Structure formats: C-alpha cells, structure tokens
Short mmCIF file of the C-alpha atoms (twelve columns), coordinates in Angstrom:
data_MODEL
# 
_entry.id   MODEL 
# 
loop_
_atom_site.group_PDB 
_atom_site.id 
_atom_site.type_symbol 
_atom_site.label_atom_id 
_atom_site.label_alt_id 
_atom_site.label_comp_id 
_atom_site.label_asym_id 
_atom_site.label_seq_id 
_atom_site.Cartn_x 
_atom_site.Cartn_y 
_atom_site.Cartn_z 
_atom_site.pdbx_PDB_model_num 
ATOM 1   C CA . MET A 1   11.935  -120.490 -255.421 1 
ATOM 2   C CA . ALA A 2   13.631  -117.193 -254.781 1 
ATOM 3   C CA . THR A 3   13.916  -115.931 -251.285 1 
ATOM 4   C CA . THR A 4   13.146  -112.282 -250.742 1 
ATOM 5   C CA . THR A 5   15.214  -110.525 -248.123 1 
ATOM 6   C CA . ALA A 6   13.422  -107.698 -246.336 1 
ATOM 7   C CA . THR A 7   15.309  -104.490 -246.187 1 
ATOM 8   C CA . SER A 8   15.830  -103.410 -242.587 1 
ATOM 9   C CA . VAL A 9   14.541  -99.943  -242.013 1 
ATOM 10  C CA . PRO A 10  16.081  -98.148  -239.029 1 
ATOM 11  C CA . ILE A 11  13.456  -97.228  -236.453 1 
ATOM 12  C CA . PRO A 12  14.003  -93.773  -235.007 1 
ATOM 13  C CA . LYS A 13  14.542  -93.782  -231.283 1 
ATOM 14  C CA . VAL A 14  12.012  -91.832  -229.277 1 
ATOM 15  C CA . GLU A 15  13.656  -90.128  -226.345 1 
ATOM 16  C CA . ALA A 16  11.769  -90.770  -223.141 1 
ATOM 17  C CA . LYS A 17  10.820  -87.704  -221.231 1 
ATOM 18  C CA . LYS A 18  13.216  -87.312  -218.384 1 
ATOM 19  C CA . ILE A 19  11.545  -87.359  -214.983 1 
ATOM 20  C CA . ALA A 20  13.439  -85.478  -212.311 1 
ATOM 21  C CA . ARG A 21  13.686  -86.650  -208.757 1 
ATOM 22  C CA . GLU A 22  11.497  -84.636  -206.399 1 
ATOM 23  C CA . PRO A 23  13.556  -81.760  -204.906 1 
ATOM 24  C CA . PHE A 24  14.182  -81.954  -201.166 1 
ATOM 25  C CA . TRP A 25  12.739  -78.477  -200.641 1 
ATOM 26  C CA . LEU A 26  9.440   -79.141  -202.417 1 
ATOM 27  C CA . GLY A 27  7.443   -80.245  -199.352 1 
ATOM 28  C CA . GLY A 28  8.620   -77.273  -197.304 1 
ATOM 29  C CA . ALA A 29  7.711   -74.867  -200.084 1 
ATOM 30  C CA . ALA A 30  4.227   -76.365  -200.400 1 
ATOM 31  C CA . GLY A 31  3.758   -76.256  -196.624 1 
ATOM 32  C CA . SER A 32  4.840   -72.611  -196.435 1 
ATOM 33  C CA . MET A 33  2.418   -71.664  -199.205 1 
ATOM 34  C CA . ALA A 34  -0.424  -73.456  -197.428 1 
ATOM 35  C CA . ALA A 35  0.448   -71.842  -194.072 1 
ATOM 36  C CA . CYS A 36  -0.055  -68.362  -195.510 1 
ATOM 37  C CA . PHE A 37  -3.737  -69.208  -196.026 1 
ATOM 38  C CA . THR A 38  -4.392  -71.231  -192.872 1 
ATOM 39  C CA . HIS A 39  -2.367  -69.298  -190.285 1 
ATOM 40  C CA . PRO A 40  -5.373  -67.512  -188.682 1 
ATOM 41  C CA . LEU A 41  -6.934  -70.889  -187.896 1 
ATOM 42  C CA . ASP A 42  -3.584  -72.234  -186.741 1 
ATOM 43  C CA . GLN A 43  -3.219  -69.258  -184.432 1 
ATOM 44  C CA . THR A 44  -6.709  -69.739  -182.981 1 
ATOM 45  C CA . LYS A 45  -6.009  -73.429  -182.371 1 
ATOM 46  C CA . TYR A 46  -2.951  -72.637  -180.266 1 
ATOM 47  C CA . ARG A 47  -4.806  -69.946  -178.351 1 
ATOM 48  C CA . LEU A 48  -7.690  -72.244  -177.487 1 
ATOM 49  C CA . GLN A 49  -5.320  -74.964  -176.326 1 
ATOM 50  C CA . VAL A 50  -3.670  -72.734  -173.716 1 
ATOM 51  C CA . LEU A 51  -6.890  -71.132  -172.458 1 
ATOM 52  C CA . THR A 52  -8.516  -72.652  -169.370 1 
ATOM 53  C CA . GLU A 53  -11.934 -71.745  -170.772 1 
ATOM 54  C CA . ARG A 54  -13.025 -72.944  -174.191 1 
ATOM 55  C CA . PRO A 55  -15.083 -70.433  -176.172 1 
ATOM 56  C CA . PRO A 56  -16.573 -71.485  -179.535 1 
ATOM 57  C CA . LEU A 57  -14.144 -71.230  -182.423 1 
ATOM 58  C CA . LEU A 58  -15.984 -68.604  -184.461 1 
ATOM 59  C CA . ARG A 59  -16.612 -66.475  -181.391 1 
ATOM 60  C CA . ALA A 60  -12.940 -66.689  -180.445 1 
ATOM 61  C CA . VAL A 61  -11.839 -65.672  -183.946 1 
ATOM 62  C CA . TYR A 62  -14.333 -62.792  -183.952 1 
ATOM 63  C CA . ASN A 63  -13.298 -61.588  -180.489 1 
ATOM 64  C CA . PHE A 64  -9.577  -61.613  -181.312 1 
ATOM 65  C CA . ALA A 65  -10.156 -59.865  -184.650 1 
ATOM 66  C CA . ALA A 66  -12.482 -57.267  -183.097 1 
ATOM 67  C CA . ARG A 67  -10.045 -56.548  -180.293 1 
ATOM 68  C CA . ASP A 68  -6.781  -56.416  -182.244 1 
ATOM 69  C CA . GLY A 69  -7.859  -56.039  -185.883 1 
ATOM 70  C CA . ILE A 70  -8.240  -58.532  -188.701 1 
ATOM 71  C CA . LEU A 71  -4.562  -58.381  -189.629 1 
ATOM 72  C CA . SER A 72  -3.675  -59.513  -186.103 1 
ATOM 73  C CA . LEU A 73  -4.896  -62.985  -187.092 1 
ATOM 74  C CA . TRP A 74  -1.686  -63.282  -189.112 1 
ATOM 75  C CA . ASN A 75  0.544   -62.384  -186.154 1 
ATOM 76  C CA . GLY A 76  3.257   -65.003  -185.894 1 
ATOM 77  C CA . LEU A 77  3.207   -65.847  -189.605 1 
ATOM 78  C CA . SER A 78  6.998   -65.564  -189.755 1 
ATOM 79  C CA . ALA A 79  7.240   -68.345  -187.151 1 
ATOM 80  C CA . SER A 80  4.801   -70.472  -189.129 1 
ATOM 81  C CA . ILE A 81  6.891   -70.100  -192.292 1 
ATOM 82  C CA . LEU A 82  10.080  -70.823  -190.334 1 
ATOM 83  C CA . ARG A 83  8.472   -73.984  -188.967 1 
ATOM 84  C CA . GLN A 84  7.376   -75.130  -192.419 1 
ATOM 85  C CA . SER A 85  10.810  -74.347  -193.828 1 
ATOM 86  C CA . THR A 86  12.438  -76.636  -191.260 1 
ATOM 87  C CA . TYR A 87  9.859   -79.212  -190.178 1 
ATOM 88  C CA . SER A 88  7.911   -79.763  -193.397 1 
ATOM 89  C CA . THR A 89  11.011  -79.642  -195.568 1 
ATOM 90  C CA . ALA A 90  12.567  -82.373  -193.432 1 
ATOM 91  C CA . ARG A 91  9.510   -84.608  -193.084 1 
ATOM 92  C CA . PHE A 92  8.609   -84.689  -196.782 1 
ATOM 93  C CA . GLY A 93  12.180  -84.568  -198.056 1 
ATOM 94  C CA . LEU A 94  13.403  -87.360  -195.776 1 
ATOM 95  C CA . TYR A 95  10.341  -89.480  -196.554 1 
ATOM 96  C CA . ASN A 96  11.072  -89.283  -200.282 1 
ATOM 97  C CA . LEU A 97  14.727  -90.091  -199.567 1 
ATOM 98  C CA . PHE A 98  13.865  -93.156  -197.474 1 
ATOM 99  C CA . ALA A 99  11.099  -94.264  -199.851 1 
ATOM 100 C CA . SER A 100 13.403  -94.133  -202.880 1 
ATOM 101 C CA . HIS A 101 15.994  -96.172  -200.974 1 
ATOM 102 C CA . PHE A 102 13.559  -98.931  -199.993 1 
ATOM 103 C CA . LYS A 103 11.569  -98.940  -203.224 1 
ATOM 104 C CA . PRO A 104 11.682  -102.391 -204.879 1 
ATOM 105 C CA . SER A 105 14.002  -102.687 -207.864 1 
ATOM 106 C CA . SER A 106 11.074  -104.053 -209.880 1 
ATOM 107 C CA . GLY A 107 9.511   -100.609 -209.818 1 
ATOM 108 C CA . GLN A 108 6.506   -101.675 -207.775 1 
ATOM 109 C CA . LYS A 109 5.015   -99.381  -205.183 1 
ATOM 110 C CA . LEU A 110 6.079   -99.487  -201.559 1 
ATOM 111 C CA . SER A 111 4.131   -101.814 -199.326 1 
ATOM 112 C CA . PRO A 112 1.833   -100.151 -196.733 1 
ATOM 113 C CA . GLY A 113 4.154   -101.236 -193.921 1 
ATOM 114 C CA . THR A 114 7.230   -99.771  -195.608 1 
ATOM 115 C CA . THR A 115 5.363   -96.553  -196.397 1 
ATOM 116 C CA . MET A 116 4.375   -96.151  -192.750 1 
ATOM 117 C CA . ALA A 117 7.893   -96.944  -191.549 1 
ATOM 118 C CA . CYS A 118 9.494   -94.411  -193.893 1 
ATOM 119 C CA . ALA A 119 6.930   -91.751  -192.993 1 
ATOM 120 C CA . GLY A 120 7.307   -92.411  -189.266 1 
ATOM 121 C CA . LEU A 121 11.106  -92.263  -189.321 1 
ATOM 122 C CA . ALA A 122 11.077  -89.069  -191.378 1 
ATOM 123 C CA . GLY A 123 8.477   -87.551  -189.080 1 
ATOM 124 C CA . GLY A 124 10.460  -88.320  -185.943 1 
ATOM 125 C CA . ILE A 125 13.635  -86.727  -187.300 1 
ATOM 126 C CA . ALA A 126 11.671  -83.727  -188.585 1 
ATOM 127 C CA . GLY A 127 10.084  -83.263  -185.156 1 
ATOM 128 C CA . CYS A 128 13.551  -82.851  -183.640 1 
ATOM 129 C CA . ILE A 129 14.674  -80.445  -186.351 1 
ATOM 130 C CA . GLY A 130 11.555  -78.281  -186.161 1 
ATOM 131 C CA . ASN A 131 11.179  -78.145  -182.360 1 
ATOM 132 C CA . PRO A 132 12.911  -74.755  -181.820 1 
ATOM 133 C CA . ALA A 133 10.718  -73.118  -184.475 1 
ATOM 134 C CA . GLU A 134 7.700   -74.824  -182.906 1 
ATOM 135 C CA . ILE A 135 8.499   -73.204  -179.543 1 
ATOM 136 C CA . VAL A 136 8.516   -69.760  -181.119 1 
ATOM 137 C CA . LEU A 137 5.354   -70.454  -183.136 1 
ATOM 138 C CA . VAL A 138 3.359   -71.587  -180.096 1 
ATOM 139 C CA . ARG A 139 4.442   -68.581  -178.049 1 
ATOM 140 C CA . MET A 140 3.811   -66.021  -180.776 1 
ATOM 141 C CA . CYS A 141 0.361   -67.450  -181.515 1 
ATOM 142 C CA . ALA A 142 -0.643  -67.821  -177.862 1 
ATOM 143 C CA . ASP A 143 0.367   -64.252  -176.999 1 
ATOM 144 C CA . GLY A 144 -2.974  -62.898  -178.189 1 
ATOM 145 C CA . ALA A 145 -4.835  -64.992  -175.588 1 
ATOM 146 C CA . LYS A 146 -2.807  -63.554  -172.688 1 
ATOM 147 C CA . ALA A 147 -2.838  -60.319  -170.767 1 
ATOM 148 C CA . PRO A 148 -0.367  -57.769  -172.193 1 
ATOM 149 C CA . ALA A 149 1.955   -58.128  -169.203 1 
ATOM 150 C CA . GLU A 150 2.228   -61.889  -169.708 1 
ATOM 151 C CA . ARG A 151 3.045   -61.866  -173.415 1 
ATOM 152 C CA . TYR A 152 6.443   -62.768  -174.826 1 
ATOM 153 C CA . GLY A 153 6.211   -60.053  -177.467 1 
ATOM 154 C CA . TYR A 154 8.534   -61.507  -180.111 1 
ATOM 155 C CA . SER A 155 8.659   -59.157  -183.095 1 
ATOM 156 C CA . ASN A 156 9.509   -61.961  -185.539 1 
ATOM 157 C CA . ALA A 157 10.555  -65.593  -185.577 1 
ATOM 158 C CA . LEU A 158 14.317  -65.021  -185.689 1 
ATOM 159 C CA . THR A 159 14.155  -62.583  -182.785 1 
ATOM 160 C CA . GLY A 160 12.053  -65.134  -180.928 1 
ATOM 161 C CA . LEU A 161 14.645  -67.869  -181.491 1 
ATOM 162 C CA . VAL A 162 17.392  -65.700  -180.023 1 
ATOM 163 C CA . ARG A 163 15.302  -64.595  -177.045 1 
ATOM 164 C CA . VAL A 164 14.193  -68.121  -176.177 1 
ATOM 165 C CA . GLY A 165 17.792  -69.224  -175.719 1 
ATOM 166 C CA . ARG A 166 18.885  -66.027  -173.993 1 
ATOM 167 C CA . GLU A 167 15.974  -65.689  -171.577 1 
ATOM 168 C CA . ASP A 168 15.009  -69.305  -170.858 1 
ATOM 169 C CA . GLY A 169 18.187  -71.216  -171.635 1 
ATOM 170 C CA . PHE A 170 19.366  -73.491  -174.435 1 
ATOM 171 C CA . ARG A 171 17.435  -76.481  -173.086 1 
ATOM 172 C CA . THR A 172 14.188  -74.647  -173.788 1 
ATOM 173 C CA . TYR A 173 14.680  -75.307  -177.496 1 
ATOM 174 C CA . PHE A 174 13.995  -78.960  -176.727 1 
ATOM 175 C CA . ARG A 175 11.076  -78.416  -174.370 1 
ATOM 176 C CA . GLY A 176 8.139   -80.603  -175.316 1 
ATOM 177 C CA . LEU A 177 10.388  -82.591  -177.656 1 
ATOM 178 C CA . GLY A 178 8.819   -85.910  -176.630 1 
ATOM 179 C CA . PRO A 179 5.193   -85.081  -177.491 1 
ATOM 180 C CA . ASN A 180 6.342   -83.075  -180.504 1 
ATOM 181 C CA . VAL A 181 8.233   -86.057  -181.943 1 
ATOM 182 C CA . VAL A 182 5.284   -88.365  -181.218 1 
ATOM 183 C CA . ARG A 183 2.920   -85.872  -182.861 1 
ATOM 184 C CA . SER A 184 5.270   -85.506  -185.824 1 
ATOM 185 C CA . ILE A 185 5.432   -89.274  -186.332 1 
ATOM 186 C CA . LEU A 186 1.653   -89.566  -186.105 1 
ATOM 187 C CA . MET A 187 1.209   -86.587  -188.416 1 
ATOM 188 C CA . ASN A 188 3.551   -87.859  -191.088 1 
ATOM 189 C CA . VAL A 189 2.213   -91.412  -191.030 1 
ATOM 190 C CA . SER A 190 -1.452  -90.372  -190.974 1 
ATOM 191 C CA . GLN A 191 -1.043  -87.704  -193.655 1 
ATOM 192 C CA . ILE A 192 1.295   -89.408  -196.112 1 
ATOM 193 C CA . PHE A 193 0.027   -92.971  -195.720 1 
ATOM 194 C CA . THR A 194 -3.651  -91.972  -195.702 1 
ATOM 195 C CA . TYR A 195 -3.230  -89.622  -198.658 1 
ATOM 196 C CA . THR A 196 -1.324  -92.230  -200.674 1 
ATOM 197 C CA . GLU A 197 -3.848  -94.986  -199.941 1 
ATOM 198 C CA . ALA A 198 -6.908  -92.762  -200.379 1 
ATOM 199 C CA . LYS A 199 -5.635  -91.441  -203.700 1 
ATOM 200 C CA . ALA A 200 -4.889  -94.956  -204.981 1 
ATOM 201 C CA . ARG A 201 -8.300  -96.298  -203.940 1 
ATOM 202 C CA . LEU A 202 -10.161 -93.321  -205.411 1 
ATOM 203 C CA . LEU A 203 -8.384  -93.762  -208.738 1 
ATOM 204 C CA . SER A 204 -8.957  -97.537  -208.755 1 
ATOM 205 C CA . ALA A 205 -12.706 -97.183  -208.099 1 
ATOM 206 C CA . ARG A 206 -14.019 -97.251  -211.672 1 
ATOM 207 C CA . SER A 207 -17.535 -96.382  -210.556 1 
ATOM 208 C CA . LEU A 208 -16.324 -92.961  -209.412 1 
ATOM 209 C CA . GLY A 209 -14.679 -92.175  -212.748 1 
ATOM 210 C CA . LEU A 210 -11.987 -90.033  -211.128 1 
ATOM 211 C CA . LYS A 211 -8.739  -88.972  -212.765 1 
ATOM 212 C CA . ASP A 212 -5.386  -88.022  -211.276 1 
ATOM 213 C CA . ASP A 213 -6.331  -84.365  -211.033 1 
ATOM 214 C CA . THR A 214 -6.970  -81.632  -208.471 1 
ATOM 215 C CA . LYS A 215 -10.410 -82.981  -207.571 1 
ATOM 216 C CA . THR A 216 -8.977  -86.364  -206.597 1 
ATOM 217 C CA . HIS A 217 -6.085  -84.726  -204.749 1 
ATOM 218 C CA . MET A 218 -8.539  -82.650  -202.705 1 
ATOM 219 C CA . LEU A 219 -10.716 -85.643  -201.807 1 
ATOM 220 C CA . ALA A 220 -7.707  -87.708  -200.713 1 
ATOM 221 C CA . SER A 221 -6.367  -84.752  -198.725 1 
ATOM 222 C CA . LEU A 222 -9.719  -84.281  -196.976 1 
ATOM 223 C CA . ILE A 223 -9.581  -87.866  -195.731 1 
ATOM 224 C CA . ALA A 224 -5.933  -87.517  -194.709 1 
ATOM 225 C CA . GLY A 225 -6.594  -84.281  -192.825 1 
ATOM 226 C CA . THR A 226 -9.424  -85.803  -190.776 1 
ATOM 227 C CA . VAL A 227 -7.389  -88.877  -189.842 1 
ATOM 228 C CA . ALA A 228 -4.332  -86.773  -188.973 1 
ATOM 229 C CA . THR A 229 -6.314  -84.390  -186.742 1 
ATOM 230 C CA . THR A 230 -7.753  -87.203  -184.639 1 
ATOM 231 C CA . ALA A 231 -4.477  -89.107  -184.374 1 
ATOM 232 C CA . CYS A 232 -2.440  -86.064  -183.373 1 
ATOM 233 C CA . ALA A 233 -4.843  -84.283  -181.006 1 
ATOM 234 C CA . PRO A 234 -3.541  -85.614  -177.635 1 
ATOM 235 C CA . ALA A 235 0.133   -85.065  -178.455 1 
ATOM 236 C CA . ASP A 236 -0.690  -81.664  -179.949 1 
ATOM 237 C CA . VAL A 237 -2.400  -80.435  -176.773 1 
ATOM 238 C CA . LEU A 238 0.455   -81.597  -174.541 1 
ATOM 239 C CA . LYS A 239 3.076   -80.142  -176.883 1 
ATOM 240 C CA . SER A 240 1.401   -76.736  -177.028 1 
ATOM 241 C CA . ARG A 241 0.893   -76.426  -173.288 1 
ATOM 242 C CA . VAL A 242 4.375   -77.593  -172.338 1 
ATOM 243 C CA . GLN A 243 6.112   -75.421  -174.936 1 
ATOM 244 C CA . ASN A 244 4.120   -72.365  -173.897 1 
ATOM 245 C CA . MET A 245 5.131   -72.614  -170.225 1 
ATOM 246 C CA . SER A 246 7.841   -70.390  -168.858 1 
ATOM 247 C CA . ARG A 247 10.413  -71.599  -166.346 1 
ATOM 248 C CA . ALA A 248 8.518   -69.898  -163.517 1 
ATOM 249 C CA . GLU A 249 5.354   -71.811  -164.441 1 
ATOM 250 C CA . GLY A 250 7.039   -75.173  -163.928 1 
ATOM 251 C CA . GLY A 251 8.451   -75.724  -167.376 1 
ATOM 252 C CA . GLN A 252 11.027  -78.195  -166.029 1 
ATOM 253 C CA . GLN A 253 8.540   -80.909  -164.977 1 
ATOM 254 C CA . SER A 254 8.222   -84.070  -167.048 1 
ATOM 255 C CA . VAL A 255 5.633   -84.326  -169.804 1 
ATOM 256 C CA . MET A 256 4.125   -87.481  -168.290 1 
ATOM 257 C CA . ARG A 257 3.605   -85.843  -164.903 1 
ATOM 258 C CA . TYR A 258 2.089   -82.786  -166.538 1 
ATOM 259 C CA . CYS A 259 -0.225  -85.006  -168.602 1 
ATOM 260 C CA . ILE A 260 -1.476  -86.784  -165.486 1 
ATOM 261 C CA . GLU A 261 -2.057  -83.464  -163.731 1 
ATOM 262 C CA . ILE A 262 -4.157  -81.895  -166.478 1 
ATOM 263 C CA . VAL A 263 -6.193  -85.082  -167.010 1 
ATOM 264 C CA . LYS A 264 -7.003  -85.171  -163.283 1 
ATOM 265 C CA . LYS A 265 -7.823  -81.482  -163.237 1 
ATOM 266 C CA . GLU A 266 -9.732  -81.086  -166.513 1 
ATOM 267 C CA . GLY A 267 -10.766 -84.630  -167.434 1 
ATOM 268 C CA . PRO A 268 -9.659  -87.005  -170.248 1 
ATOM 269 C CA . LEU A 269 -11.396 -84.937  -172.923 1 
ATOM 270 C CA . VAL A 270 -8.820  -82.200  -172.358 1 
ATOM 271 C CA . LEU A 271 -6.545  -84.228  -174.669 1 
ATOM 272 C CA . MET A 272 -9.028  -83.559  -177.476 1 
ATOM 273 C CA . LYS A 273 -9.329  -79.879  -176.615 1 
ATOM 274 C CA . GLY A 274 -9.229  -77.729  -179.694 1 
ATOM 275 C CA . TRP A 275 -10.108 -80.636  -182.041 1 
ATOM 276 C CA . THR A 276 -12.578 -78.542  -184.054 1 
ATOM 277 C CA . PRO A 277 -10.209 -75.616  -184.715 1 
ATOM 278 C CA . ALA A 278 -7.422  -78.154  -185.267 1 
ATOM 279 C CA . TRP A 279 -9.539  -79.929  -187.905 1 
ATOM 280 C CA . LEU A 280 -10.610 -76.653  -189.471 1 
ATOM 281 C CA . ARG A 281 -6.970  -75.636  -189.664 1 
ATOM 282 C CA . LEU A 282 -5.308  -78.955  -190.474 1 
ATOM 283 C CA . THR A 283 -7.745  -80.150  -193.130 1 
ATOM 284 C CA . PRO A 284 -7.506  -77.032  -195.338 1 
ATOM 285 C CA . TYR A 285 -3.761  -77.053  -194.669 1 
ATOM 286 C CA . THR A 286 -3.503  -80.694  -195.731 1 
ATOM 287 C CA . ILE A 287 -5.562  -80.069  -198.859 1 
ATOM 288 C CA . LEU A 288 -3.548  -77.010  -199.860 1 
ATOM 289 C CA . THR A 289 -0.212  -78.669  -199.074 1 
ATOM 290 C CA . PHE A 290 -0.820  -81.757  -201.208 1 
ATOM 291 C CA . VAL A 291 -2.434  -79.771  -204.028 1 
ATOM 292 C CA . PHE A 292 0.529   -77.369  -204.046 1 
ATOM 293 C CA . MET A 293 2.913   -80.333  -203.948 1 
ATOM 294 C CA . GLU A 294 1.228   -81.965  -206.935 1 
ATOM 295 C CA . LYS A 295 1.389   -78.691  -208.865 1 
ATOM 296 C CA . LEU A 296 5.030   -78.102  -207.928 1 
ATOM 297 C CA . ARG A 297 5.855   -81.634  -209.048 1 
ATOM 298 C CA . LEU A 298 4.383   -80.886  -212.451 1 
ATOM 299 C CA . LEU A 299 6.241   -77.585  -212.550 1 
ATOM 300 C CA . VAL A 300 9.648   -79.119  -211.889 1 
ATOM 301 C CA . GLY A 301 8.864   -82.337  -213.770 1 
ATOM 302 C CA . ALA A 302 9.366   -84.473  -210.671 1 
ATOM 303 C CA . LYS A 303 8.350   -88.089  -210.329 1 
# 
C-alpha cells in the first residue's frame, strides 16, 4: 500500500499589531484637558474651603460670576494646568511604571493589593512633586473670596511660583506637604483602584451587557470620583487652609496643631467642608480624565 506524503504548504505569518507602552505624559495631558472644563468648580471649592461662612455652592458661583464676570471663574487656570502637568503626569506615569515592573510574567493582571501599593507610592511621590504648583493654585483660586487688599494677585502660575519663594521663603513651597501627600496617596489609590475594579466588574456583569466603551468608562469614573471625594475630603480641607495662610497668619505652625484648633473651633464636620463642590468638581474631572486617557491610549496605540 502506497504511502502518500502531504505537501507542506507554508503558512503566511500574520504580524501582530504592535502595542506601544503608555507614554509617561499621557495622564498629565488628560488631566490638563479635564481641568479646562472643571476649573470653575475647582476654584469655587477652594474658595469655600477658606471662607469662615459656607454659602450654598450655586449661590457662591453666581455671586462670584456676578461680581467679577463669568470669565473670572477661570482665573487661575494657568496654575491648574501647571499642577496637572506636574502632579497628574507624575501620579499616572509613575503608577504605570511601577505596575509594569510588578506585573506577573504570566501576563495576569495585578492583584488588588499590588495595584493599591503601586498607586499609593506613585501618589505620594507625585504629591511632593506637585506641591509648589498646588500652593500657587490654592492662592490664585482663593483670591476671589478675599478683600482686594488681602489678595496675592498673581498674574499667572509662573509669576506666582517666583513670588512665593521671594516673598514667603523657599520653605513655603513645601507648606502643607504632609496633608497634600496624604491626600495624593488617597486620591491615587481611590481613583485608580476604584476605576480599575469598577470597570472590570461592570464588564464582567453579563446582565448589564456593557462593552469596553465610553459608557462603561463614564460609569466606572463616576464611582471612582465619589469614592475619591469622600476619602480625600479631610486632607483636602487641611491642605487648602494651610497652603493659603501667609507667614503673618501663623503659617509656621504644625498641621496637627492647626487641625486640632479648627476642629475645636468649627466642629468635626469642618473636615468635610466643601464636600459638595468637591464632588461636583472631582467627579466630572475624574470622568473626563479617564475618558480622555482611554481616547489618548487609542490614539497613540498604547496598551
């Protein structure tokens, strides 16, 4: 019986689509784009946090706009972009760097604990890097809630950076660093971890029938923004008040002592002061940031 030998036919190789590593700048770019839309709410949040009285959010926005004009709600935008360019670039870029380093060789996803650790470490470092820009942002935003004679009057963020060091000393760049780092860690962990988990659970819930698209990204971001606002509120209030103080107002006292003083004077709920404007600002910001990040990833072909 004859044996038939099959002729081997060469199978053409299909080149896999190359997936680029996410650029370090991508998170900062997405954050800067989001800040352009949410800055008026960000500004109002800082103003309410430094006021001794607490008017309703919408009334405060209306009063500031009626007094100084609608465009005044974007005063300090240069400081907001500078902050995103430093802080957000570092926190997202470093997280991706740490996550890629600790990612299992099998290609599996990071464990929840590792995700939180990477996000927390990146957030802490980013808080240190972005603190000088944060000082300028708080002061430029809070100016509108002060009497004209008490305002800092920085014309732009770079001018503000120079004047902070010249008028208040180099150490002022690190004022409020403790609560800012704590807030940054809480922010990064709550945003990144919550967004990652929420997105995964939404996609795995077959009853919802969701796809990896903008709708799912927005829902996951909404959850992440709410969690982040609540987790960061106490540190955010302390950071804003301490960074806004001048040397004459007692800016050299410790954060812990200042925290005890304001809690005794205004009650424990002072640490949640400005939660509503913070949520109204942070949640749209979170949604826009992650949506922009997802779109930028597609644009640059990043993994």
